[in-house]
mmCIF file of C-alpha atoms and ligand atoms in Angstrom:
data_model
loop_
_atom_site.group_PDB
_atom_site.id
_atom_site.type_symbol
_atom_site.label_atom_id
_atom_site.label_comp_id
_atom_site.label_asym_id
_atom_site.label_seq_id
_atom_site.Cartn_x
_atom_site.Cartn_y
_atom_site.Cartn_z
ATOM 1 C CA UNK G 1 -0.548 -49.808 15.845
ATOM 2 C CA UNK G 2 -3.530 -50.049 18.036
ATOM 3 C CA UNK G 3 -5.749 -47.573 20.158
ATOM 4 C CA UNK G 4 -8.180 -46.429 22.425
ATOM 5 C CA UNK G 5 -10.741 -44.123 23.488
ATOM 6 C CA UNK G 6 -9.807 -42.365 26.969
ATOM 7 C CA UNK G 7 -12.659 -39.687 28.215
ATOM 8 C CA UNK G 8 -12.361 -36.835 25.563
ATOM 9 C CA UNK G 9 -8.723 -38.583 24.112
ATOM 10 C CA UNK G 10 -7.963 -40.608 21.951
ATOM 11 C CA UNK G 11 -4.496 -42.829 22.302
ATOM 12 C CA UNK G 12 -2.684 -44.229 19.492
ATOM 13 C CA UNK G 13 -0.070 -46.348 20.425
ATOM 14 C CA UNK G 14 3.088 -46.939 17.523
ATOM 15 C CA UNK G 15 5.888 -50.031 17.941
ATOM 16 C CA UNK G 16 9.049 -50.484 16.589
ATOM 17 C CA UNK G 17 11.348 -48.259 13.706
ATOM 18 C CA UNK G 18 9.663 -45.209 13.098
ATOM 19 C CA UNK G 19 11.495 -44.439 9.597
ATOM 20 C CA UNK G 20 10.604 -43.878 6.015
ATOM 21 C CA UNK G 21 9.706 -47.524 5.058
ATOM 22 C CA UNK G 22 6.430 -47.221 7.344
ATOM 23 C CA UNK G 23 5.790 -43.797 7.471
ATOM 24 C CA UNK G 24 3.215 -44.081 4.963
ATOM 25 C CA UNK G 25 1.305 -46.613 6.925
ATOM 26 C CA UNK G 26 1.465 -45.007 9.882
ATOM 27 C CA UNK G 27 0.185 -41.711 8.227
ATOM 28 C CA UNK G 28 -3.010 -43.202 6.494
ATOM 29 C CA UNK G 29 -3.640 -45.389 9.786
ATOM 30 C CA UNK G 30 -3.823 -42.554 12.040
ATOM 31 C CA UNK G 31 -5.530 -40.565 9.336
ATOM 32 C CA UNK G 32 -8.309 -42.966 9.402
ATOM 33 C CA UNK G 33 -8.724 -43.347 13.261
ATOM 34 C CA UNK G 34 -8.851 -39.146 12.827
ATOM 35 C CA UNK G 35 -11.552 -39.809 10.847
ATOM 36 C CA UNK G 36 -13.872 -41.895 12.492
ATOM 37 C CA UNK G 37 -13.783 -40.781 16.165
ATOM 38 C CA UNK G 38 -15.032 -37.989 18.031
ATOM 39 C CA UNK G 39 -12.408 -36.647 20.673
ATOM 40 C CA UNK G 40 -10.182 -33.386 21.510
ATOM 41 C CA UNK G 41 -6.690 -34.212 22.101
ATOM 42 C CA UNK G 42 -4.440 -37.209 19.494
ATOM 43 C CA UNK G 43 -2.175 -38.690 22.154
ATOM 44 C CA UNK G 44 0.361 -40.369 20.493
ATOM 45 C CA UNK G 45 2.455 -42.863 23.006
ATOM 46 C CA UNK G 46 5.527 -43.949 21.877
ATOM 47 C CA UNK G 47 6.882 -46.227 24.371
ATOM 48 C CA UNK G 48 7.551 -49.171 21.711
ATOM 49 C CA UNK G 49 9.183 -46.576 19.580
ATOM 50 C CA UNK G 50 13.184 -47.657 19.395
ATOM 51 C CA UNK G 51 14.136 -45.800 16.750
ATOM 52 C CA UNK G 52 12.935 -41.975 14.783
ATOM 53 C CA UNK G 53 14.584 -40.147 12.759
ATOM 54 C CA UNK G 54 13.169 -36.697 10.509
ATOM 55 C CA UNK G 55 10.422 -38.567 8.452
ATOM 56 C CA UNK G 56 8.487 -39.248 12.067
ATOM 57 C CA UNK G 57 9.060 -35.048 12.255
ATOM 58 C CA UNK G 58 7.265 -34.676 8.867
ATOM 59 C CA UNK G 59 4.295 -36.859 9.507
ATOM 60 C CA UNK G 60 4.154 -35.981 13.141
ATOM 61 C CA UNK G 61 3.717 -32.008 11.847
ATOM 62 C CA UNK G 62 0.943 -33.315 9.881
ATOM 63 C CA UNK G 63 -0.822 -34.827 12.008
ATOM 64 C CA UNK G 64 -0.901 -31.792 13.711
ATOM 65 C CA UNK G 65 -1.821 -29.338 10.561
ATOM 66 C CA UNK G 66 -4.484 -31.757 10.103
ATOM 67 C CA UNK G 67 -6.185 -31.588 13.753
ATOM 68 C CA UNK G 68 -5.306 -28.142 14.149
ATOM 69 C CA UNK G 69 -7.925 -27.400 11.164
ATOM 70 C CA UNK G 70 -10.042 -29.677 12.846
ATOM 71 C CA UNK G 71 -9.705 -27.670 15.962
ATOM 72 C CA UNK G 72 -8.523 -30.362 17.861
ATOM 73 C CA UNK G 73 -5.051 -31.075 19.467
ATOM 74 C CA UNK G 74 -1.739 -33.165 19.216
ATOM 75 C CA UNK G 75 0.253 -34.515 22.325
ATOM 76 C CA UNK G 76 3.131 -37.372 22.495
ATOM 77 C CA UNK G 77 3.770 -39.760 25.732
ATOM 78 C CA UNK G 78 6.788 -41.760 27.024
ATOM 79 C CA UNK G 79 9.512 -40.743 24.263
ATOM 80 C CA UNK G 80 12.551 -42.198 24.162
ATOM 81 C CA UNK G 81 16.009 -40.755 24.768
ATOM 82 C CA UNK G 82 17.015 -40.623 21.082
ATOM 83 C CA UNK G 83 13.525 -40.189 19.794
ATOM 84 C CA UNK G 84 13.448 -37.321 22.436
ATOM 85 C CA UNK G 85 16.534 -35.986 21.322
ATOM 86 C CA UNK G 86 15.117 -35.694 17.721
ATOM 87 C CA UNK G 87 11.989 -33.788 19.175
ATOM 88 C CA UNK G 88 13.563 -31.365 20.958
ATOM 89 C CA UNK G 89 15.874 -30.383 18.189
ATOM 90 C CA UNK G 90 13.364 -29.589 15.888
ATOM 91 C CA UNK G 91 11.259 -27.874 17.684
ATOM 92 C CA UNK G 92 8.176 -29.742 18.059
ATOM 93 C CA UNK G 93 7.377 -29.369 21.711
ATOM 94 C CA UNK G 94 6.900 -25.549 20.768
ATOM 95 C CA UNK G 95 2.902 -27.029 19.589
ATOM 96 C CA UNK G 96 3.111 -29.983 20.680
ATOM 97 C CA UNK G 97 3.009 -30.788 24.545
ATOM 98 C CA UNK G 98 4.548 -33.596 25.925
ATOM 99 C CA UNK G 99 2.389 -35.700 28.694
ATOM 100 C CA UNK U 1 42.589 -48.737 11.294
ATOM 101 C CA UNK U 2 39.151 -50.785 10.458
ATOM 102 C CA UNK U 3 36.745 -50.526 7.714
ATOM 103 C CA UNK U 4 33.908 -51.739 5.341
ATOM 104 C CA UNK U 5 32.468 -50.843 2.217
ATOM 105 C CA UNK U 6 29.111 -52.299 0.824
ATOM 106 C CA UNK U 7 26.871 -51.197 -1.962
ATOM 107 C CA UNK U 8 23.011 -51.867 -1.756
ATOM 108 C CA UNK U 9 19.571 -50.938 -3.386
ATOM 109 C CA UNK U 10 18.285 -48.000 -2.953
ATOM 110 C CA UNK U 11 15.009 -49.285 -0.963
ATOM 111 C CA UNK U 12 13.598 -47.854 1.659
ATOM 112 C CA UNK U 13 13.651 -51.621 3.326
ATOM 113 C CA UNK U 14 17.597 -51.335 3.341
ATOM 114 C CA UNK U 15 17.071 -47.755 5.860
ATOM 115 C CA UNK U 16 17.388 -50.137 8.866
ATOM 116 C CA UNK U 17 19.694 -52.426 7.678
ATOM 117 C CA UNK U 18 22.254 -49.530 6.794
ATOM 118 C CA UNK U 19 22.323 -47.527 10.259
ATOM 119 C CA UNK U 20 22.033 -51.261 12.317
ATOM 120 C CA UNK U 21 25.440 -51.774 10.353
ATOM 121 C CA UNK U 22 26.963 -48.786 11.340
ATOM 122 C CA UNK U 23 26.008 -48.807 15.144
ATOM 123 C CA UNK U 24 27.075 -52.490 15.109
ATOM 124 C CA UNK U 25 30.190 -51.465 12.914
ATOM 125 C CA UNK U 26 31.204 -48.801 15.792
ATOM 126 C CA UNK U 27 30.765 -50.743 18.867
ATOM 127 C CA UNK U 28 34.311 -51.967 19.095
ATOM 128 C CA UNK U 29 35.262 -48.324 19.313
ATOM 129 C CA UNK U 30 33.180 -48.143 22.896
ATOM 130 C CA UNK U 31 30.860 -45.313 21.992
ATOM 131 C CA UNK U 32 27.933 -44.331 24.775
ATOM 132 C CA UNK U 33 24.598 -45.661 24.122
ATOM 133 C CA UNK U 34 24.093 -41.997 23.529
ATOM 134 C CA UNK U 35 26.664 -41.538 20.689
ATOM 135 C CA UNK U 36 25.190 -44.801 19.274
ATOM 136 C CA UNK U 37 21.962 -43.324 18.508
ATOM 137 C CA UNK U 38 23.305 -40.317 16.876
ATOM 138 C CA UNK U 39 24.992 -42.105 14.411
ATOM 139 C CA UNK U 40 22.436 -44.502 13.820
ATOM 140 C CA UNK U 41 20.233 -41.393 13.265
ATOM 141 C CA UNK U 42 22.842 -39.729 11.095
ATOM 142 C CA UNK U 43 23.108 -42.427 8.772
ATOM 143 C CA UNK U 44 19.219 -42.741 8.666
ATOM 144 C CA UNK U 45 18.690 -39.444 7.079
ATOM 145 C CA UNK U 46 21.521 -39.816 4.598
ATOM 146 C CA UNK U 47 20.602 -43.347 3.997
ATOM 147 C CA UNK U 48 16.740 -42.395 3.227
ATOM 148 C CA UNK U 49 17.762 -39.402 1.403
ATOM 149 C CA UNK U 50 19.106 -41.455 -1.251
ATOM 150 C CA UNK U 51 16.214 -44.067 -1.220
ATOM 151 C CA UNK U 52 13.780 -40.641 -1.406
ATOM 152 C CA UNK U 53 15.728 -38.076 -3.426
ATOM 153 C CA UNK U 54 18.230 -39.480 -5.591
ATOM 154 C CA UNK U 55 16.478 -42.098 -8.213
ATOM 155 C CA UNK U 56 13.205 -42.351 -9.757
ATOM 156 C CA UNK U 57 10.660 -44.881 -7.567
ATOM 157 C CA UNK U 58 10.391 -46.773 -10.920
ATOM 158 C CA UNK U 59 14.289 -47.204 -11.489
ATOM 159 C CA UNK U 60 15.977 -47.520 -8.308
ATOM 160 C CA UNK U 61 19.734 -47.473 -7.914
ATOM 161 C CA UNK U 62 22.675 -47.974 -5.416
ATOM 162 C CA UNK U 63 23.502 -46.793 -2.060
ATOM 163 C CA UNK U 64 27.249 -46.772 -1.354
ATOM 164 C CA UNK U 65 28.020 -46.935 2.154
ATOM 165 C CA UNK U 66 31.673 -46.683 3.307
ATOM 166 C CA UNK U 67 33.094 -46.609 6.669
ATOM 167 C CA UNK U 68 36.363 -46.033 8.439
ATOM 168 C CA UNK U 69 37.089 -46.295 12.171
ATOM 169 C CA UNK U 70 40.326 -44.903 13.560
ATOM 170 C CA UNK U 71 40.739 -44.922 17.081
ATOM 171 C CA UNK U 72 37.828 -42.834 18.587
ATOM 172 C CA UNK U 73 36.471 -41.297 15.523
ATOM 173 C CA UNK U 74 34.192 -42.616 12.671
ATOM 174 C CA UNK U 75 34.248 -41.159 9.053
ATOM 175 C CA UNK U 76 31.512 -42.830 7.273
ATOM 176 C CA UNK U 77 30.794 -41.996 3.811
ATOM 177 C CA UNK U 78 26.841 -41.999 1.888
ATOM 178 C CA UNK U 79 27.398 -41.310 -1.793
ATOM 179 C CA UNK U 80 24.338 -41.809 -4.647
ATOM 180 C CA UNK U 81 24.425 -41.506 -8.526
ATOM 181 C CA UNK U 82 21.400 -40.148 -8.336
ATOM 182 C CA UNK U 83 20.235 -37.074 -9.860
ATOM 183 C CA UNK U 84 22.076 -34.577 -7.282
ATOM 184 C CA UNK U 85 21.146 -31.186 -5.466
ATOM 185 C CA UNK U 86 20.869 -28.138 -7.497
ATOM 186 C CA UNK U 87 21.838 -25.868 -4.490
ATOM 187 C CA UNK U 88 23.757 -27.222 -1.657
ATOM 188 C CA UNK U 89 23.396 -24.667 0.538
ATOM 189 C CA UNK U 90 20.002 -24.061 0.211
ATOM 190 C CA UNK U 91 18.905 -27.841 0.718
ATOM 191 C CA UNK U 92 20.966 -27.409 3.900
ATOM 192 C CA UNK U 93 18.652 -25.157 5.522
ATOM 193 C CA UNK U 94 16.439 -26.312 8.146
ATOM 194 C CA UNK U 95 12.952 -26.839 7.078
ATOM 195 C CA UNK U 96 14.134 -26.974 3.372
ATOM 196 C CA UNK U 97 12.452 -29.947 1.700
ATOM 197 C CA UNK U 98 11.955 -30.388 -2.280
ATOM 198 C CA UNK U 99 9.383 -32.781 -1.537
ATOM 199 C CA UNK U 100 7.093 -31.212 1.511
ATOM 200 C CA UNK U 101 3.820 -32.376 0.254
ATOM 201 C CA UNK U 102 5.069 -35.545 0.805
ATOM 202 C CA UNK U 103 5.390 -34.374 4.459
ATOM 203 C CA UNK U 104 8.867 -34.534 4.389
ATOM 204 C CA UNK U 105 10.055 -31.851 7.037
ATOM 205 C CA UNK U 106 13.189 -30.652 5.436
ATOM 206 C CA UNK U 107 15.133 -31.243 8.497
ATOM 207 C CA UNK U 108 17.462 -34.628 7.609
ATOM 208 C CA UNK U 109 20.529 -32.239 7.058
ATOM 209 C CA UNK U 110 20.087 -30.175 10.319
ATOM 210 C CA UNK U 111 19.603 -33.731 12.541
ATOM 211 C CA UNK U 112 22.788 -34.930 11.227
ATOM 212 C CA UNK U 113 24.666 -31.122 11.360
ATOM 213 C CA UNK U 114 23.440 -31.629 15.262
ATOM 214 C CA UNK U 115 24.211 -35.150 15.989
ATOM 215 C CA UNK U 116 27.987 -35.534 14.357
ATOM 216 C CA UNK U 117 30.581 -33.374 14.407
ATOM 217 C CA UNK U 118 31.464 -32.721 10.856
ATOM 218 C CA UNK U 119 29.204 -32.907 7.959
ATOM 219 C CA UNK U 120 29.892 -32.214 4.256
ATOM 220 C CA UNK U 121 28.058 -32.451 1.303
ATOM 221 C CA UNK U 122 29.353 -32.753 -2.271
ATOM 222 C CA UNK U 123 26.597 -32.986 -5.256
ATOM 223 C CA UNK U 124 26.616 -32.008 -8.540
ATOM 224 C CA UNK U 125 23.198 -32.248 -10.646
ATOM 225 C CA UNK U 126 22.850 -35.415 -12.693
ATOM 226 C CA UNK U 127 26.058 -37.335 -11.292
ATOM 227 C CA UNK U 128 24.564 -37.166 -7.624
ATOM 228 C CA UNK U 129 25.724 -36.604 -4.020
ATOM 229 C CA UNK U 130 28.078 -37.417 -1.539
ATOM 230 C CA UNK U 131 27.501 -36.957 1.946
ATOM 231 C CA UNK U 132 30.403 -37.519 4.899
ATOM 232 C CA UNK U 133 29.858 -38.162 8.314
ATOM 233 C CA UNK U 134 32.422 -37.493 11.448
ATOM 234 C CA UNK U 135 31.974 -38.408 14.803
ATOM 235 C CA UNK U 136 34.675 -38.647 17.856
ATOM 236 C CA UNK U 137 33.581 -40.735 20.744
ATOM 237 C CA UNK U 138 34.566 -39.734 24.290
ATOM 238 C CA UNK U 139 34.261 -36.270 23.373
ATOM 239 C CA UNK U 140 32.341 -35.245 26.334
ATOM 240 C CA UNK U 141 34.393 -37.106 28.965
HETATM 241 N N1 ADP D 201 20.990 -37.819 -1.975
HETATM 242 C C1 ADP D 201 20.247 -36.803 -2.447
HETATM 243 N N2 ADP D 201 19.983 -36.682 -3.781
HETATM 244 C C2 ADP D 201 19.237 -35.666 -4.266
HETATM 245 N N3 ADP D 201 18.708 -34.683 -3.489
HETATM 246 C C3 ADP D 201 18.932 -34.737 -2.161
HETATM 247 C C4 ADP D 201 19.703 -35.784 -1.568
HETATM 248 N N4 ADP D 201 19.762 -35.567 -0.227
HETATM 249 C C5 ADP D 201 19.052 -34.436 -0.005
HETATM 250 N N5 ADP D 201 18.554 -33.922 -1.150
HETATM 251 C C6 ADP D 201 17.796 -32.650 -1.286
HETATM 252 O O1 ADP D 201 18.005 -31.863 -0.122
HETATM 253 C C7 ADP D 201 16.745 -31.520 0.477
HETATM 254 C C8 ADP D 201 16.884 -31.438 1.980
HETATM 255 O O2 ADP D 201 17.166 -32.703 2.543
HETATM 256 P P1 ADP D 201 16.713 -33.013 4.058
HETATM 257 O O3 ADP D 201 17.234 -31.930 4.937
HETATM 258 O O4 ADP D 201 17.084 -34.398 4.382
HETATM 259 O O5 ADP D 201 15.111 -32.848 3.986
HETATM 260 P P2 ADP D 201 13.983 -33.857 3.441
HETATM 261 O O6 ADP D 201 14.610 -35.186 3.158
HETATM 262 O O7 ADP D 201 12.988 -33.914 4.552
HETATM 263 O O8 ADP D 201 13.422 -33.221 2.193
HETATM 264 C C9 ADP D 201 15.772 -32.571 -0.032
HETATM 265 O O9 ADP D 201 14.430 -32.123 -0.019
HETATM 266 C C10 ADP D 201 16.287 -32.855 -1.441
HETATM 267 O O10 ADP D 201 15.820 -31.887 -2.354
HETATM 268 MG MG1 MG D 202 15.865 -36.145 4.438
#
């Protein structure tokens, strides 16, 4: 995972198989960079992502939950077809926009 | 007719290696890249179900992974020994997760409802679960 700050945002870019085996790692990473910056929007760019399944759902909605209490907010860039596919069944582009 | 069987760990290492199997396993029936990723995701929630749900982190047991191709349709099989679902239907419901403060979102069983075209689900409490899978390629043509 790496990042940067962009104006007010702050991007967070993931690679590879977003599944259970490194959803923990991904959580507490991006957990951490929520931590230590000061910005308005999470962009989340996925355009190494090859693979998602529900788990990505579940930390992706906390994410959000987490910056919403913050006051902040939660966008995702270049999805995938299937990763897409995934989103749009459940739900999440109902709070969170896609750039 | 073709199949395979194989029985593995229940580690969350062997998530990728089970649905790479089946959308390698499923290539000679000439599936869309489309149809590809829907099983692959299908089998990823059953797969990590089992590594999540059925046994205790400390005691681990088997996946066992079955898979029949006939023609244009796939009938691939996820069963546990695990400690099983209390209430099938229930656990079936989107959003329904027994383990949502582990951000879990509850929706493994409603992704592969959408992406296959059958789904069943046969547990009973202390013996553990055994989820089956259809999909027919071409459907759309
Ligand atoms: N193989 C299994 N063994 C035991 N319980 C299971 C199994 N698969 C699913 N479950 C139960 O069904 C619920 C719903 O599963 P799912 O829709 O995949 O959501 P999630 O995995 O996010 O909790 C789980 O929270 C769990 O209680
Ligand atoms: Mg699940």
């Amino acid at each position: 995972m790496t990042y940067k700050m962009s104006g007010d945002d702050l991007y967070v870019y993931l690679y590879g198989e977003f599944d259970d085996s490194v959803a923990k790692t991904i959580r507490e990473n991006i957990d951490m960079l929520i931590d230590s910056f000061v910005f308005s929007r999470l962009v989340i760019d996925m355009r190494e992502v090859s693979f998602m399944d529900s788990t990505g759902i579940g930390v992706l909605l906390g994410r959000y939950k987490k910056l919403r209490s913050l006051g902040r907010k939660l966008s995702v860039k270049n999805v995938n077809f299937q990763v897409d596919k995934v989103f749009s069944m459940c739900g999440i582009y109902d709070i969170v926009s896609k750039l | 007719m073709n199949y395979f069987k194989m029985q593995l760990p229940a580690l969350d290492c062997n998530e990728k290696f089970a649905r790479s199997a089946l959308a390698a396993f499923c290539v000679e029936a000439a599936p869309t890249l489309e149809e590809i990723g829907d099983v692959k995701t299908a089998v990823s929630e059953a797969v990590t179900n089992v590594v999540v749900h059925a046994y205790d982190k400390e005691n681990p047991g088997e996946i066992f992974l079955e898979a029949y191709l006939d023609a244009n349709e796939i009938k691939i099989v996820i069963k546990d020994n695990g400690v099983g679902i209390a209430d099938v239907e229930k656990a079936l419901e989107p959003f329904y997760s027994t383990k949502s403060d582990d951000e879990r979102s509850g929706m493994g069983f409603t992704v592969m409802q959408t992406f296959m075209d059958k789904v069943s689900v046969v547990s009973k409490e202390g013996e553990g679960t055994t989820v089956e899978l259809v999909k027919r390629f071409g459907d759309k043509q």
